[in-house]
PDB file of C-alpha atoms in Angstrom:
ATOM      1  CA  MET R   1      51.088 125.918 -39.567  1.00 96.00           C
ATOM      2  CA  ASP R   2      48.315 123.556 -38.578  1.00 95.00           C
ATOM      3  CA  THR R   3      49.056 120.162 -37.033  1.00 96.00           C
ATOM      4  CA  ASP R   4      47.178 118.643 -39.998  1.00 94.00           C
ATOM      5  CA  ASN R   5      50.090 119.780 -42.172  1.00 96.00           C
ATOM      6  CA  LEU R   6      52.620 117.717 -40.231  1.00 98.00           C
ATOM      7  CA  SER R   7      53.841 114.452 -41.679  1.00 98.00           C
ATOM      8  CA  LYS R   8      52.319 111.313 -40.207  1.00 98.00           C
ATOM      9  CA  GLU R   9      55.692 110.513 -38.655  1.00 98.00           C
ATOM     10  CA  THR R  10      55.890 113.863 -36.892  1.00 98.00           C
ATOM     11  CA  TYR R  11      52.241 113.882 -35.872  1.00 98.00           C
ATOM     12  CA  GLU R  12      52.495 110.419 -34.342  1.00 98.00           C
ATOM     13  CA  GLY R  13      55.913 110.979 -32.781  1.00 99.00           C
ATOM     14  CA  VAL R  14      55.107 114.299 -31.142  1.00 99.00           C
ATOM     15  CA  ILE R  15      51.388 115.097 -31.035  1.00 98.00           C
ATOM     16  CA  GLU R  16      50.048 111.598 -30.390  1.00 98.00           C
ATOM     17  CA  GLU R  17      52.829 110.823 -27.908  1.00 98.00           C
ATOM     18  CA  ALA R  18      51.941 113.997 -25.989  1.00 99.00           C
ATOM     19  CA  GLU R  19      48.225 113.143 -26.156  1.00 98.00           C
ATOM     20  CA  GLN R  20      48.856 109.761 -24.559  1.00 98.00           C
ATOM     21  CA  PHE R  21      50.289 111.613 -21.578  1.00 98.00           C
ATOM     22  CA  ASP R  22      47.936 114.579 -21.181  1.00 98.00           C
ATOM     23  CA  ASN R  23      45.795 116.836 -23.350  1.00 97.00           C
ATOM     24  CA  ASP R  24      47.421 119.915 -21.805  1.00 98.00           C
ATOM     25  CA  LEU R  25      50.790 118.751 -23.119  1.00 98.00           C
ATOM     26  CA  THR R  26      49.251 118.264 -26.557  1.00 98.00           C
ATOM     27  CA  VAL R  27      47.965 121.837 -26.470  1.00 98.00           C
ATOM     28  CA  GLN R  28      51.515 123.089 -25.881  1.00 98.00           C
ATOM     29  CA  PHE R  29      52.757 121.317 -29.006  1.00 99.00           C
ATOM     30  CA  GLY R  30      49.728 122.602 -30.921  1.00 98.00           C
ATOM     31  CA  LEU R  31      50.743 126.138 -29.991  1.00 98.00           C
ATOM     32  CA  VAL R  32      54.253 125.393 -31.229  1.00 99.00           C
ATOM     33  CA  ALA R  33      52.787 124.231 -34.543  1.00 98.00           C
ATOM     34  CA  GLU R  34      50.769 127.444 -34.889  1.00 98.00           C
ATOM     35  CA  ALA R  35      53.966 129.461 -34.386  1.00 98.00           C
ATOM     36  CA  SER R  36      55.945 127.402 -36.920  1.00 99.00           C
ATOM     37  CA  LYS R  37      56.212 128.007 -40.654  1.00 98.00           C
ATOM     38  CA  ASP R  38      57.098 124.410 -41.541  1.00 97.00           C
ATOM     39  CA  GLU R  39      57.775 120.969 -40.112  1.00 97.00           C
ATOM     40  CA  TYR R  40      61.488 121.586 -39.679  1.00 98.00           C
ATOM     41  CA  GLU R  41      60.785 124.651 -37.540  1.00 98.00           C
ATOM     42  CA  PHE R  42      58.129 122.724 -35.606  1.00 99.00           C
ATOM     43  CA  LEU R  43      60.634 120.007 -34.709  1.00 99.00           C
ATOM     44  CA  GLU R  44      63.245 122.564 -33.640  1.00 98.00           C
ATOM     45  CA  LYS R  45      60.761 124.523 -31.526  1.00 99.00           C
ATOM     46  CA  SER R  46      59.376 121.310 -30.025  1.00 99.00           C
ATOM     47  CA  ASP R  47      62.888 120.356 -28.966  1.00 98.00           C
ATOM     48  CA  LYS R  48      63.263 123.748 -27.261  1.00 98.00           C
ATOM     49  CA  LEU R  49      59.849 123.439 -25.597  1.00 99.00           C
ATOM     50  CA  ILE R  50      60.784 120.060 -24.154  1.00 99.00           C
ATOM     51  CA  LYS R  51      64.023 121.403 -22.710  1.00 98.00           C
ATOM     52  CA  LYS R  52      62.108 124.333 -21.201  1.00 98.00           C
ATOM     53  CA  LEU R  53      59.420 122.081 -19.704  1.00 98.00           C
ATOM     54  CA  LYS R  54      62.044 119.852 -18.110  1.00 98.00           C
ATOM     55  CA  LYS R  55      63.464 122.853 -16.221  1.00 98.00           C
ATOM     56  CA  MET R  56      60.132 124.198 -14.948  1.00 97.00           C
ATOM     57  CA  SER R  57      59.173 124.257 -11.308  1.00 97.00           C
ATOM     58  CA  GLU R  58      56.075 122.501 -10.030  1.00 96.00           C
ATOM     59  CA  GLU R  59      54.291 125.856  -9.811  1.00 96.00           C
ATOM     60  CA  GLU R  60      55.107 126.681 -13.432  1.00 97.00           C
ATOM     61  CA  LEU R  61      53.887 123.248 -14.523  1.00 98.00           C
ATOM     62  CA  GLU R  62      50.635 123.771 -12.625  1.00 97.00           C
ATOM     63  CA  ASP R  63      49.962 126.779 -14.870  1.00 96.00           C
ATOM     64  CA  ILE R  64      50.299 124.575 -17.954  1.00 96.00           C
ATOM     65  CA  PHE R  65      48.552 121.471 -16.630  1.00 97.00           C
ATOM     66  CA  SER R  66      45.223 122.934 -15.482  1.00 93.00           C
ATOM     67  CA  GLY R  67      46.359 123.564 -11.920  1.00 94.00           C
ATOM     68  CA  MET R  68      47.776 120.089 -11.291  1.00 95.00           C
ATOM     69  CA  ALA R  69      51.410 119.451 -12.093  1.00 95.00           C
ATOM     70  CA  PRO R  70      51.925 115.896 -13.366  1.00 97.00           C
ATOM     71  CA  ASP R  71      54.308 113.452 -11.755  1.00 96.00           C
ATOM     72  CA  SER R  72      57.722 114.764 -12.761  1.00 95.00           C
ATOM     73  CA  THR R  73      59.147 111.309 -13.501  1.00 97.00           C
ATOM     74  CA  ASP R  74      56.248 110.462 -15.810  1.00 98.00           C
ATOM     75  CA  LEU R  75      56.465 113.858 -17.502  1.00 98.00           C
ATOM     76  CA  HIS R  76      60.217 113.561 -18.031  1.00 98.00           C
ATOM     77  CA  ASP R  77      59.845 110.028 -19.379  1.00 99.00           C
ATOM     78  CA  THR R  78      57.264 111.242 -21.899  1.00 99.00           C
ATOM     79  CA  LEU R  79      59.367 114.246 -22.890  1.00 99.00           C
ATOM     80  CA  ASP R  80      62.425 112.021 -23.309  1.00 99.00           C
ATOM     81  CA  GLN R  81      60.404 109.716 -25.557  1.00 99.00           C
ATOM     82  CA  ILE R  82      59.245 112.642 -27.676  1.00 99.00           C
ATOM     83  CA  LEU R  83      62.853 113.849 -27.963  1.00 99.00           C
ATOM     84  CA  GLU R  84      63.894 110.382 -29.127  1.00 99.00           C
ATOM     85  CA  ASN R  85      61.053 110.408 -31.638  1.00 99.00           C
ATOM     86  CA  ILE R  86      62.153 113.815 -32.935  1.00 99.00           C
ATOM     87  CA  GLU R  87      65.694 112.553 -33.459  1.00 98.00           C
ATOM     88  CA  GLU R  88      64.363 109.539 -35.392  1.00 98.00           C
ATOM     89  CA  ILE R  89      62.063 111.744 -37.482  1.00 98.00           C
ATOM     90  CA  LYS R  90      64.966 114.030 -38.397  1.00 98.00           C
ATOM     91  CA  LYS R  91      66.748 111.005 -39.869  1.00 98.00           C
ATOM     92  CA  ILE R  92      63.905 110.490 -42.352  1.00 98.00           C
ATOM     93  CA  PRO R  93      64.399 112.601 -45.491  1.00 97.00           C
ATOM     94  CA  PHE R  94      61.510 115.016 -45.917  1.00 95.00           C
ATOM     95  CA  SER R  95      60.680 113.456 -49.288  1.00 96.00           C
ATOM     96  CA  LYS R  96      60.237 110.057 -47.591  1.00 97.00           C
ATOM     97  CA  ARG R  97      57.776 111.276 -44.950  1.00 97.00           C
ATOM     98  CA  HIS R  98      54.070 110.617 -45.418  1.00 97.00           C
ATOM     99  CA  PHE R  99      51.431 113.337 -45.665  1.00 95.00           C
ATOM    100  CA  ASP R 100      47.642 113.237 -45.859  1.00 85.00           C
ATOM    101  CA  TYR R 101      47.528 115.934 -48.528  1.00 65.00           C
TER     102      TYR R 101
END
């Protein structure tokens, strides 16, 4: 799916939150969206991505972040915020989420 197909709540809570931290992080969530068939799957896969990123070594993070691993505390804070956002989004019934289409 394309990120344009995400609800406003999901787009803001995941994509925009990642963008505020680093474009390379946003790209990772964009790849998750491409590999997802719907918003529910995107949220589940995003949760898994976050858990994976939190376990990565500095060298592994350098591969994702254009050769420069971000400060781990800042990265973890951002990932924790996105996880919180995902949990809040999941509480919103799909029919109550807002879409541009």
